Tab-separated table of C-alpha atoms in Angstrom:
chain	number	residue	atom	x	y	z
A	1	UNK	CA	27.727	-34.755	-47.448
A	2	UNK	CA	27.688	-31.171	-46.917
A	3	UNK	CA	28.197	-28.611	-50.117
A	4	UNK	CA	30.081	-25.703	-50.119
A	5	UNK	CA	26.462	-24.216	-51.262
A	6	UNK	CA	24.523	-25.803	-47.830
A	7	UNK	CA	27.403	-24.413	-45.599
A	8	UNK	CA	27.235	-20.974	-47.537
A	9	UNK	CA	23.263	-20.699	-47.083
A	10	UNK	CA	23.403	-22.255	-43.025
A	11	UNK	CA	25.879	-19.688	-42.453
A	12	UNK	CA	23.902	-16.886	-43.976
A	13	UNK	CA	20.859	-18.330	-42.054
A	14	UNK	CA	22.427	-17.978	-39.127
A	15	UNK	CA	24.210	-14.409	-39.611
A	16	UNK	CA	20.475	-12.989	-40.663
A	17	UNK	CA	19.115	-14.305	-37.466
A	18	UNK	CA	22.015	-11.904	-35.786
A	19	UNK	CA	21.385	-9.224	-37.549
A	20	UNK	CA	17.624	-9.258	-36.644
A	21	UNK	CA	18.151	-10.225	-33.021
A	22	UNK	CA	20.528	-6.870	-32.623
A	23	UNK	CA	17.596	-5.388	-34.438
A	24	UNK	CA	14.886	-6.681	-31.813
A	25	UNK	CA	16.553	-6.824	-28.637
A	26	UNK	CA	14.752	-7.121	-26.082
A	27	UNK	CA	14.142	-3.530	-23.875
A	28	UNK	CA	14.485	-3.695	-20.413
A	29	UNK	CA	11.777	-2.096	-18.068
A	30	UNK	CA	13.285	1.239	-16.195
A	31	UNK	CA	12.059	4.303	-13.829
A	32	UNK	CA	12.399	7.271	-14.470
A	33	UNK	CA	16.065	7.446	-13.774
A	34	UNK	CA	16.866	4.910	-16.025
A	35	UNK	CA	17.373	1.907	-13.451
A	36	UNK	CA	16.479	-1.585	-14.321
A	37	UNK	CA	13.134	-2.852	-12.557
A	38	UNK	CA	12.552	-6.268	-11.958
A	39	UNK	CA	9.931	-7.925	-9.550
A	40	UNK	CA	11.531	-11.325	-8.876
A	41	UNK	CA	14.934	-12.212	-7.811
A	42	UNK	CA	16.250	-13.738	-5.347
A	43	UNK	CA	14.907	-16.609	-3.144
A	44	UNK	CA	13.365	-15.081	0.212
A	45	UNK	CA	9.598	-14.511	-0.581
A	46	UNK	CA	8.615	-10.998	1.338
A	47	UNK	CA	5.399	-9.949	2.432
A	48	UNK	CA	3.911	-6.125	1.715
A	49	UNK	CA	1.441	-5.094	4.170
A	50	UNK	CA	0.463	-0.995	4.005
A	51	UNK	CA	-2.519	0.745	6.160
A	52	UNK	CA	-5.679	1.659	4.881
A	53	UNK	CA	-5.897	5.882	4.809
A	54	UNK	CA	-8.846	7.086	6.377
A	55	UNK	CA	-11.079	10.385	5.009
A	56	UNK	CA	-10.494	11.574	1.417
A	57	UNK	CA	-7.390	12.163	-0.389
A	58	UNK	CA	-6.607	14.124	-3.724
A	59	UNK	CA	-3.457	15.645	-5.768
A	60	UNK	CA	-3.766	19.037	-3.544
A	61	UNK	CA	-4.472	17.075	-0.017
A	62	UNK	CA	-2.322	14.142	-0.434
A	63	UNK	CA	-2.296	11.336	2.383
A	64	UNK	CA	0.346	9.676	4.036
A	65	UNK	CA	0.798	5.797	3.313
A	66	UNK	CA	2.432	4.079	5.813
A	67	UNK	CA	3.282	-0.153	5.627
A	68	UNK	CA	5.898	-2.647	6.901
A	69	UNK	CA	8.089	-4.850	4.575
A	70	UNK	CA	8.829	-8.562	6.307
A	71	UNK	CA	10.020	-11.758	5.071
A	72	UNK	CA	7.646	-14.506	4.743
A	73	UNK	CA	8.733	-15.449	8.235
A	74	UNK	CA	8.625	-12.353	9.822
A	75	UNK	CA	11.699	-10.826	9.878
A	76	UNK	CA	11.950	-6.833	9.067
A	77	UNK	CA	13.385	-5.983	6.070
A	78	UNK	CA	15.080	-3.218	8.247
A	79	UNK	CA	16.974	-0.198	7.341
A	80	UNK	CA	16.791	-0.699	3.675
A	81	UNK	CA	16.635	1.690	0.941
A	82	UNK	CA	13.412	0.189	-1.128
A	83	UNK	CA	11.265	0.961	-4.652
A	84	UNK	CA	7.292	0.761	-4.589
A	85	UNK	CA	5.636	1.305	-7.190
A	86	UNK	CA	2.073	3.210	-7.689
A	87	UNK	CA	-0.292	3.803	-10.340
A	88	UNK	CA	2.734	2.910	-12.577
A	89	UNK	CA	5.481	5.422	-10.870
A	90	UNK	CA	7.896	4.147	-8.999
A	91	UNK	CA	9.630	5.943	-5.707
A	92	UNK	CA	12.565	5.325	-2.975
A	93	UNK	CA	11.065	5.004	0.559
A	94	UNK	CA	13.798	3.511	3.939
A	95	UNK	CA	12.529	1.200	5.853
A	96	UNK	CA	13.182	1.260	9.846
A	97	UNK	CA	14.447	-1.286	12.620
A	98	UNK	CA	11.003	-2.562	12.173
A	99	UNK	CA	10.834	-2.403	8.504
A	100	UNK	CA	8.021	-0.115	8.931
A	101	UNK	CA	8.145	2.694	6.058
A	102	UNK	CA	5.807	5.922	5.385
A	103	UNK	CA	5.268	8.417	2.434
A	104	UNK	CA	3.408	10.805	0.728
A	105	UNK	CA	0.674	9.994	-1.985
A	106	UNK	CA	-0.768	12.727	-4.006
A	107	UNK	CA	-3.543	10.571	-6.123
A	108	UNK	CA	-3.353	11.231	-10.466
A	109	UNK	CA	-4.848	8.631	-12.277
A	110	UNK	CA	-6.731	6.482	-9.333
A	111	UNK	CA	-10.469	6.685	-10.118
A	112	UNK	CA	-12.224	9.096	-7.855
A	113	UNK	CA	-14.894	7.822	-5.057
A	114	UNK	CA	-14.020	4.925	-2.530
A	115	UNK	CA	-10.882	3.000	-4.441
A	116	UNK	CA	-8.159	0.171	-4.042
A	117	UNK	CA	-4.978	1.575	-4.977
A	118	UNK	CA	-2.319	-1.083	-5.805
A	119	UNK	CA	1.641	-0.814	-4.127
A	120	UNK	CA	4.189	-2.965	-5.283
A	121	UNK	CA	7.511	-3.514	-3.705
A	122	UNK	CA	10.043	-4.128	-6.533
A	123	UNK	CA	13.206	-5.892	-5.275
A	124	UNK	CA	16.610	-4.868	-7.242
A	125	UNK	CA	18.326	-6.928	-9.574
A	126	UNK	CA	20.794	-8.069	-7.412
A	127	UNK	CA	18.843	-8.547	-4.072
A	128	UNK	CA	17.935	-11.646	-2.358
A	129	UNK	CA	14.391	-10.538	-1.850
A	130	UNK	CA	11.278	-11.719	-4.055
A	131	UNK	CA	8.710	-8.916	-4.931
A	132	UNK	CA	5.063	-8.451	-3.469
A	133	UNK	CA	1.633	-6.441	-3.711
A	134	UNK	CA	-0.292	-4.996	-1.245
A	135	UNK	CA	-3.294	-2.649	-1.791
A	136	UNK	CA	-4.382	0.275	0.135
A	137	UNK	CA	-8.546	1.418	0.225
A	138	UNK	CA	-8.907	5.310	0.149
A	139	UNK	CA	-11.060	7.813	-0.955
A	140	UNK	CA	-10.061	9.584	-4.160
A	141	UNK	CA	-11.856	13.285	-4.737
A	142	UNK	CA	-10.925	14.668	-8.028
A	143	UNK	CA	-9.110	18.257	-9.086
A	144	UNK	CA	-9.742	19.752	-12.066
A	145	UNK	CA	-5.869	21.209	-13.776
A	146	UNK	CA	-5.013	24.017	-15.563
A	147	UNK	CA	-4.054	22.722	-18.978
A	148	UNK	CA	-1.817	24.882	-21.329
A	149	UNK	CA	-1.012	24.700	-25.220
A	150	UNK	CA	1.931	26.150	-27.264
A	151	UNK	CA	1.904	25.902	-30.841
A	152	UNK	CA	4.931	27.046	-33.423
A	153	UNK	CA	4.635	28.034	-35.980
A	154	UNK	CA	0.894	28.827	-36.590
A	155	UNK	CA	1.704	28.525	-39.983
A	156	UNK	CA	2.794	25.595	-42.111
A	157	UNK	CA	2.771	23.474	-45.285
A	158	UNK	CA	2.862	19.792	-45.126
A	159	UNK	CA	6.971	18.165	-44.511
A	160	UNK	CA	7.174	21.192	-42.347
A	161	UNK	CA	7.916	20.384	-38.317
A	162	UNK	CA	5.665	21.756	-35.855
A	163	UNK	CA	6.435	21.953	-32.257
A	164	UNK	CA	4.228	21.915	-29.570
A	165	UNK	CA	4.807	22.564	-26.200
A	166	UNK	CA	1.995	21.336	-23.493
A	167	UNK	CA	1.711	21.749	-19.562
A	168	UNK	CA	-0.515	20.200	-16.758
A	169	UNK	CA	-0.777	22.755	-13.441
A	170	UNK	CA	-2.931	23.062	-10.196
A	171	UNK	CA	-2.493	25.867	-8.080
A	172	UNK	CA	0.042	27.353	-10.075
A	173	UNK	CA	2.862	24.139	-9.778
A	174	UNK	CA	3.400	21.645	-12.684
A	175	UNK	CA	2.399	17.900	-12.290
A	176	UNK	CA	4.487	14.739	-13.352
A	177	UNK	CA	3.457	11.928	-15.047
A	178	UNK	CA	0.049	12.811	-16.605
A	179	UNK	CA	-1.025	11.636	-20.175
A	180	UNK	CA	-1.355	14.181	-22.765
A	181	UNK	CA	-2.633	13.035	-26.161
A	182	UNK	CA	-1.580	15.730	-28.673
A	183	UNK	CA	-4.561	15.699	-32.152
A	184	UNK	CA	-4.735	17.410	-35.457
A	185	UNK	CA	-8.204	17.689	-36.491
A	186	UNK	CA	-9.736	14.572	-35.037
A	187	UNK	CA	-6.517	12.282	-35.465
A	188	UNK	CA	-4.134	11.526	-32.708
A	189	UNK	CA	-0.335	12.488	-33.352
A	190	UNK	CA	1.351	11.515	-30.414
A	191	UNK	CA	1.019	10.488	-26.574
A	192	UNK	CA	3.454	11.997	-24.302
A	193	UNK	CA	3.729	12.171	-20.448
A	194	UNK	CA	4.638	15.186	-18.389
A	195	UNK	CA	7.856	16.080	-16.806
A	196	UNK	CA	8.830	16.819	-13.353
A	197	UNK	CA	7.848	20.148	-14.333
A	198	UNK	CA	4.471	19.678	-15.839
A	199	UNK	CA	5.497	20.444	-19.034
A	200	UNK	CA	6.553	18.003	-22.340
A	201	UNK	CA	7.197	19.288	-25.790
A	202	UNK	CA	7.415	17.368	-28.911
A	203	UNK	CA	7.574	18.227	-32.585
A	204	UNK	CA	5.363	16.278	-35.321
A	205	UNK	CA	6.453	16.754	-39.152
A	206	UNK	CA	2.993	17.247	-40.499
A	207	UNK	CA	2.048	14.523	-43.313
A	208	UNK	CA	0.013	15.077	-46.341
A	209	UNK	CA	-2.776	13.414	-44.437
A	210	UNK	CA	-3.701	16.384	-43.217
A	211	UNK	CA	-6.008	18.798	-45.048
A	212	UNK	CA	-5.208	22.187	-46.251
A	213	UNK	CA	-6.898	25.319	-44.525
A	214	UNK	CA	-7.546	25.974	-41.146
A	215	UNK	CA	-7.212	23.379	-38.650
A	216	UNK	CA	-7.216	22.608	-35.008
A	217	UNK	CA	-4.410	21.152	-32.739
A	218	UNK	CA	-5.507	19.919	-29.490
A	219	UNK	CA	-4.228	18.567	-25.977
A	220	UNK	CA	-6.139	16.197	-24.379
A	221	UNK	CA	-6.144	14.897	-20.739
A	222	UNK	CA	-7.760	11.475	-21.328
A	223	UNK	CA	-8.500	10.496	-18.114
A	224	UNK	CA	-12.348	10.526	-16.914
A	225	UNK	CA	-13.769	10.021	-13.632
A	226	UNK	CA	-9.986	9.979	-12.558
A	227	UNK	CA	-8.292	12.154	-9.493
A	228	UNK	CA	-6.341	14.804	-12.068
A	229	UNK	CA	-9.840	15.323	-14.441
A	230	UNK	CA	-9.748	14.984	-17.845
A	231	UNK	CA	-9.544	18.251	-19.921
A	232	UNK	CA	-8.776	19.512	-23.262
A	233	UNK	CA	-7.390	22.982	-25.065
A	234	UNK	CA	-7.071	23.812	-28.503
A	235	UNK	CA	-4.853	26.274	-30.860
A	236	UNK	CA	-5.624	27.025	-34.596
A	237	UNK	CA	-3.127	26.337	-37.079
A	238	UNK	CA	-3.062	27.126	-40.986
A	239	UNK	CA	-1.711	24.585	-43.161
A	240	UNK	CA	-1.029	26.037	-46.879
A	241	UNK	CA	-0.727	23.825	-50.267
A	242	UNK	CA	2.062	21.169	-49.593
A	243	UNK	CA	5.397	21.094	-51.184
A	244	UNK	CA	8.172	22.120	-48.233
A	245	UNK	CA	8.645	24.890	-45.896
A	246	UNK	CA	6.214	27.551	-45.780
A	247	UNK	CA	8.469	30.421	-45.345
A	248	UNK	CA	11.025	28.898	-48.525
A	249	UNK	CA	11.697	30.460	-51.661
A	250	UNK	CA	9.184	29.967	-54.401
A	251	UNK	CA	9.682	29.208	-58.249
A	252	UNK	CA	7.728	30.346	-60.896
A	253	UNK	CA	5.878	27.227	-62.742
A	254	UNK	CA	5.477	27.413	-67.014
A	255	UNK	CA	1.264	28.450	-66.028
A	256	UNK	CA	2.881	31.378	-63.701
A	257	UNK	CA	1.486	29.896	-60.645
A	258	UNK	CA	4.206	29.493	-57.130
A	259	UNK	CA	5.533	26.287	-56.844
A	260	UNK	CA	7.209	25.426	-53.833
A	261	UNK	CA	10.743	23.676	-54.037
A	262	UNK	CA	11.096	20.236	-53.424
A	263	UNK	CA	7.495	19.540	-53.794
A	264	UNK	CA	6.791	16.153	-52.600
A	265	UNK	CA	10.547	14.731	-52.125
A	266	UNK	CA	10.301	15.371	-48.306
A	267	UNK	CA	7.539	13.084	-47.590
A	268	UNK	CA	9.219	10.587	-49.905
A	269	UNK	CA	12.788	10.437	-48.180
A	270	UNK	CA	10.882	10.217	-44.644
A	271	UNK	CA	8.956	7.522	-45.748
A	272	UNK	CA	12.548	5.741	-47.548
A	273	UNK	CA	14.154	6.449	-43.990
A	274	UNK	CA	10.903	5.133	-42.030
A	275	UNK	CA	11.136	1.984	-44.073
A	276	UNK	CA	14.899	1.148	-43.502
A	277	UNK	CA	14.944	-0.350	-40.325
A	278	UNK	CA	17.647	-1.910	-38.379
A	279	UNK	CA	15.837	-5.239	-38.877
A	280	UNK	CA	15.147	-4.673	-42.772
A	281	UNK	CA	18.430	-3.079	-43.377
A	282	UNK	CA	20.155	-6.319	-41.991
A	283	UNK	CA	18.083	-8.028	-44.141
A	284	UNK	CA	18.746	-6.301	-46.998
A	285	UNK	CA	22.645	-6.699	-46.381
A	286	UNK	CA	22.455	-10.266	-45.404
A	287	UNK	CA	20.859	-11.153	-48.748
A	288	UNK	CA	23.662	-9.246	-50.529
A	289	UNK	CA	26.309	-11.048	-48.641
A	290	UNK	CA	24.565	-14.105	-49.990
A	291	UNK	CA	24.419	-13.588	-53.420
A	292	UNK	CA	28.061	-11.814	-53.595
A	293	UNK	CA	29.266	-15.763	-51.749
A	294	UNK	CA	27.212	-18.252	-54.467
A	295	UNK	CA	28.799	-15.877	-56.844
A	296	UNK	CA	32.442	-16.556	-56.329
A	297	UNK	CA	31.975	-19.645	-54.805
A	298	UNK	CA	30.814	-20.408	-58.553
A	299	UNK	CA	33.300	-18.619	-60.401
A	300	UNK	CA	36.029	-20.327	-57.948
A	301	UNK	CA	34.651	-24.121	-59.587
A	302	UNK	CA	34.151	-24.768	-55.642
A	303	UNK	CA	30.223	-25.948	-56.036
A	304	UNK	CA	29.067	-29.077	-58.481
A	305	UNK	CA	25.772	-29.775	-59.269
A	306	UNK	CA	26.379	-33.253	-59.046
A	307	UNK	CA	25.631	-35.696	-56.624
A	308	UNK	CA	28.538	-37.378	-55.246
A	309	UNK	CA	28.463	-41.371	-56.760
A	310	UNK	CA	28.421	-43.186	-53.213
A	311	UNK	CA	25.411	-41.296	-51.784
A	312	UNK	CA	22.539	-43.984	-52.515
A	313	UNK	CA	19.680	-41.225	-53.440
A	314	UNK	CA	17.516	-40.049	-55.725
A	315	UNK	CA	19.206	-38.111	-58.843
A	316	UNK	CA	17.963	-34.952	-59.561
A	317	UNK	CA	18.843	-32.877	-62.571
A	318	UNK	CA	18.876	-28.762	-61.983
A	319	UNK	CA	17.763	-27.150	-65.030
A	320	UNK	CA	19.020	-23.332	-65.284
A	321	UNK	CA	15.001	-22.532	-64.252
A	322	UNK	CA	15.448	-24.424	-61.290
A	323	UNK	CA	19.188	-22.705	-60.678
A	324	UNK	CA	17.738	-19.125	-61.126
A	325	UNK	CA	15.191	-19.754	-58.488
A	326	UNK	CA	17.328	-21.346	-56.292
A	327	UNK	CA	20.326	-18.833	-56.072
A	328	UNK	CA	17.719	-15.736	-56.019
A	329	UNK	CA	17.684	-14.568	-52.465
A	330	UNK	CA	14.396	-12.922	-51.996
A	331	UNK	CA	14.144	-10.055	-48.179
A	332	UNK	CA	10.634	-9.768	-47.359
A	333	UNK	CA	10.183	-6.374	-45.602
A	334	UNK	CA	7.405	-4.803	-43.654
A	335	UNK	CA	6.364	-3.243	-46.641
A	336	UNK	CA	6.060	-6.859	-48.811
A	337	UNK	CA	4.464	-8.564	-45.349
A	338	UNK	CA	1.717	-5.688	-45.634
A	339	UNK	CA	0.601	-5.640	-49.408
A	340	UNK	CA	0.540	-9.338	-48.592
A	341	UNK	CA	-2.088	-9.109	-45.721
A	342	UNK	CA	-3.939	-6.897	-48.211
A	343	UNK	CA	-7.631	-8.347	-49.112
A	344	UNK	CA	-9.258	-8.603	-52.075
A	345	UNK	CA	-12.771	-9.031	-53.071
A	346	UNK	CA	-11.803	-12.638	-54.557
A	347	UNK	CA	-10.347	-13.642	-51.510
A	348	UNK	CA	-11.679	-16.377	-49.186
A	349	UNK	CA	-11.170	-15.935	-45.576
A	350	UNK	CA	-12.404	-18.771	-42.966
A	351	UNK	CA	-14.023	-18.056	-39.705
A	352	UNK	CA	-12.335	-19.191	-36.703
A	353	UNK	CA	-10.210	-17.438	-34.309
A	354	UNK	CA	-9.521	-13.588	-33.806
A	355	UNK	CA	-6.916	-13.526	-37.212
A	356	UNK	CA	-9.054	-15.151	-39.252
A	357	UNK	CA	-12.524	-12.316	-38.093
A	358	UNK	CA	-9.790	-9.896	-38.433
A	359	UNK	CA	-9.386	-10.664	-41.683
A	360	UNK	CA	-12.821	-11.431	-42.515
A	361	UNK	CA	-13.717	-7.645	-41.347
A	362	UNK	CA	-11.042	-6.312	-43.650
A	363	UNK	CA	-12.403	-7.880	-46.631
A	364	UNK	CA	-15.762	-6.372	-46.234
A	365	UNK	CA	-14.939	-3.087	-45.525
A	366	UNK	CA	-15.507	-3.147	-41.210
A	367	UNK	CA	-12.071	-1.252	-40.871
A	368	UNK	CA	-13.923	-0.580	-37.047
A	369	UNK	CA	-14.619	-3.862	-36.244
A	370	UNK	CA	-11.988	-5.100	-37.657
A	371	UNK	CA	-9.670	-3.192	-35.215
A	372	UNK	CA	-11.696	-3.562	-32.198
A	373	UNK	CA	-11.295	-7.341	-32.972
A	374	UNK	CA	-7.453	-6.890	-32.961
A	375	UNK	CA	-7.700	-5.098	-29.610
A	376	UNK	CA	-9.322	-8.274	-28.530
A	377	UNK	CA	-6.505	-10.144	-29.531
A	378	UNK	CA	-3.551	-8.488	-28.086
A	379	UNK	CA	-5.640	-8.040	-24.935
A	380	UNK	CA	-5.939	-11.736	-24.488
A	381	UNK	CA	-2.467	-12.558	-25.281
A	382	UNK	CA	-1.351	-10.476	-22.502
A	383	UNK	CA	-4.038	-11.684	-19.865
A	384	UNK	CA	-2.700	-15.030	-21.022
A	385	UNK	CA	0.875	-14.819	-21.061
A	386	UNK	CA	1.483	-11.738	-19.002
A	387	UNK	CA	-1.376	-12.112	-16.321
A	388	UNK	CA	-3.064	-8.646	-17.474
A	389	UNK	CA	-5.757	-7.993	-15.361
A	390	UNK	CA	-9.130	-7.423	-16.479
A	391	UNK	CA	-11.075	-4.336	-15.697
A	392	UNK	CA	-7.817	-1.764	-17.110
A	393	UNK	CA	-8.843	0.825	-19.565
A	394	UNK	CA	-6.907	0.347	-23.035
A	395	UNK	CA	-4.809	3.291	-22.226
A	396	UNK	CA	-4.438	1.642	-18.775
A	397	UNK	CA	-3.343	-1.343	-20.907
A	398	UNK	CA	-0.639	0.358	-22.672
A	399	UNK	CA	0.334	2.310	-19.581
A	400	UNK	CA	1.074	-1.162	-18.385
A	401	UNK	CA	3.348	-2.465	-21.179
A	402	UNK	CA	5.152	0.706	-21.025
A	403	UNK	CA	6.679	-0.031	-17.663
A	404	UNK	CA	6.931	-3.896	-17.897
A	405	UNK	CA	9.644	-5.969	-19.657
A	406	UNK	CA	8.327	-5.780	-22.885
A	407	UNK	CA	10.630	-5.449	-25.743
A	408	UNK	CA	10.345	-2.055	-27.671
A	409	UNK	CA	9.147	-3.768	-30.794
A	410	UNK	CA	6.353	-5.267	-28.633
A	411	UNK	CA	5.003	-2.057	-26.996
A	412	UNK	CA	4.744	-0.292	-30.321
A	413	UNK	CA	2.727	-3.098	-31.487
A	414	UNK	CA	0.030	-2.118	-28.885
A	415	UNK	CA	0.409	1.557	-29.340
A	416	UNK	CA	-0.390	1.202	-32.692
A	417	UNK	CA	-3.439	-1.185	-31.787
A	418	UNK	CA	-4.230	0.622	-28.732
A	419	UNK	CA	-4.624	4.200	-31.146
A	420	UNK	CA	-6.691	2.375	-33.475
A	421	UNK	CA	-8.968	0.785	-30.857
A	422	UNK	CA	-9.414	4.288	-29.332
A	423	UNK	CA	-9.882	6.010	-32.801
A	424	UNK	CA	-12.401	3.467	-33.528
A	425	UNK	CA	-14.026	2.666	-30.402
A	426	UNK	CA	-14.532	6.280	-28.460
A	427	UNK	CA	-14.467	9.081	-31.933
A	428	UNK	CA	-16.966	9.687	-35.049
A	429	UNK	CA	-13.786	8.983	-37.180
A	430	UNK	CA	-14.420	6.684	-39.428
A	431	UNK	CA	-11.539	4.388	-39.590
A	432	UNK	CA	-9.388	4.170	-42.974
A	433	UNK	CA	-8.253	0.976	-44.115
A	434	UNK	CA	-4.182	2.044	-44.161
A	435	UNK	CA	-4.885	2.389	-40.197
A	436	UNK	CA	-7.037	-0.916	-39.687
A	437	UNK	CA	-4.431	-2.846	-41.933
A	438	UNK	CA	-1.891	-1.540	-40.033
A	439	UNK	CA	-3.944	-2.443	-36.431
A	440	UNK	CA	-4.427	-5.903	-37.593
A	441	UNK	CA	-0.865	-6.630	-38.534
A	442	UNK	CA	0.793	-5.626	-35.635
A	443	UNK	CA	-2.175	-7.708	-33.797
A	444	UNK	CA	-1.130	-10.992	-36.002
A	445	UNK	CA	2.577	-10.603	-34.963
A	446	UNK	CA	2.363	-9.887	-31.013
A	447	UNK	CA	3.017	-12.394	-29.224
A	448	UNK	CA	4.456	-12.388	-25.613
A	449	UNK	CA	7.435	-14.228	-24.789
A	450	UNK	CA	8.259	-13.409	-21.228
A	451	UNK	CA	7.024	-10.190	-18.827
């Protein structure tokens, strides 16, 4: 027979799962207008067929693709509006009487030299048609860009923001949709993509992670051997004792030296706001709700500790110990999940499967390895589940997840493991155990669900 405690707790189960599904929800994959991308539908299979571009092709002498779009039987998909997608942008072509369709490619990431280049038709949500791939074999010559940094201010202490403004040009006219990696030092900050202009600004609130004194902050084009070529520029930047703003008031300290205000509160209530998450914050309110329920459902003489007389089972007498632990609802955040993934020299770690060397690399200290082997991981969960092809770059990788159906909680799991790889695989960094922890944990927890 069912307590008022059981019901109390099942209900509770049930409203945390809520809270952390609202939390989690699952993104849906859009262009760059915001429309919902799918690449099966309805129940007519189609089939993609495009024409191979003769002589070379590059972002400044672009080529002309032309294809047809037919049903599996052969009909034209005729005089239909239609969305291909290439090297992960997307575009509206019309399709004639004939279902024949033609428009212009100007080449950014394809690698240079003879090259298949993938098309995908991409059926709406609502039509009857089934997706398809086709690929087209061209040859790719590369152009070097003109690639611009804007730093403000040149000046800062750490808490302080500092925007930075970045821009990708050939011949004078901005390009879309090329990677820019944005550094301080040797660390990466942030990955952004172009706008239609050529131009993408973002603002980074510099941590205390970064050391005092003169330092550099750097764009990067990371493509190599690519059609737009890879480049990099690089602004200096002066970052003065930390402690707030570096144009704020000072305050005299009791040895006479300048103490900024609010010296090391910033970084603390960003780090408080980081942790608070819709997920945790549910959490946290859930368990509340909890306790606040046993409570009155006590003080109300609604709950017994006694076992009704009919029920033919085992008796078993609650001592207060037992009570205490039992009421005591206990949240695990992200922060308790991580100090418990910490390792210790006493621990004992089996070998086995990518967690387990994960772990094992942790423990003694091969932060690289240990992040290279969670690249490994998320890599193979997605060639599993997702059908990721081999042969992709990392950043390719990512690229990838980006535009697919992957929830936003799932995609910033491979950023993060993506960064790390990159730190550790292609820079002299050596890799700190805060970043490999982190690497590793978001490589435990991926999984893929559906693409």
């Amino acid at each position: 027979m069912a307590t008022p405690q059981s019901w109390f707790v099942g209900a509770g189960t049930v409203l945390l799962v809520l809270l952390v599904g609202i939390g989690g929800s699952t993104a849906i994959a859009t262009d760059s207008a915001g429309t919902a991308m799918q690449t099966q539908t309805g129940a007519v299979n189609t089939t993609l067929d495009v024409q191979d571009v003769s002589g070379s092709v590059s972002y400044t002498n672009p080529a002309t693709i032309r294809g047809t779009l037919r049903t599996a039987n052969g009909t034209p998909v005729a005089n239909e509006q239609i969305r291909l997608e290439i090297e992960n942008r997307t575009r509206l072509v019309e399709t004639d009487g004939n279902g024949s369709f033609a428009f212009q490619y100007r080449p950014r990431s394809a690698r240079t030299g003879t090259t298949d280049v993938s098309i995908r038709y991409i059926p709406d949500q609502s039509s009857v048609y089934r997706g398809d791939a086709a690929t087209v074999t061209t040859s790719v010559t590369q152009v070097t860009p003109t690639l611009t940094l804007n730093r403000s201010p040149s000046r800062l202490a750490t808490g302080d923001e500092l925007t930075v403004t970045t821009g990708v040009r050939v011949d004078g006219a901005g390009i879309s949709d090329v990677p820019i990696e944005v550094r301080i030092g040797g660390t990466l900050f942030k990955r952004l993509v172009t706008g239609s202009n050529g131009t993408v600004t973002t603002t980074i609130r510099l941590p205390p992670s970064v050391p005092t004194g003169e330092q550099t902050v750097s764009a990067v084009i990371p493509y190599e051997d690519r059609a737009i070529a890879g480049e990099r520029t690089a602004e200096s930047i002066t970052v003065e004792l930390s402690g707030g703003a570096a144009t704020s008031p000072t305050a005299a300290t009791s040895d006479g030296s300048m103490e900024q205000p609010g010296s090391g509160l910033q970084p603390l209530v960003s780090q408080i706001r980081s942790f608070f998450t819709v997920p945790v914050t549910a959490a946290v309110l859930t368990g509340v709700i909890l306790v606040v329920l046993e409570v009155t459902v006590r003080r109300l003489g609604l709950y017994s500790d006694a076992v009704p007389e009919s029920e033919e089972t085992e008796t078993t007498v609650t001592t207060d110990a037992d009570q205490t632990r039992t009421t005591d609802t206990t949240v695990t955040t992200d922060t308790d999940e991580t100090h418990a993934s910490e390792s210790t020299d006493d621990t004992t770690i089996s070998t086995g499967g990518p967690t387990d060397r994960m772990g094992q690399a942790l423990a003694a200290g091969e932060y690289d390895s240990a992040v290279k082997i969670a690249y490994e991981s998320v890599s193979d969960e997605l060639r599993a589940a997702a059908g990721f092809q081999n042969g992709k770059t990392h950043w390719e990788l990512l690229e990838w997840c980006e535009d697919s159906a992957l929830g936003a909680d799932q995609v910033d799991s491979v950023r993060t493991v993506v960064e790390a790889y990159d730190r550790a695989a292609f820079t002299t960094d050596p890799m700190d155990r805060a970043s490999a922890e982190a690497a590793v944990e978001r490589a435990r927890d991926f999984q893929v669900d559906s693409v």
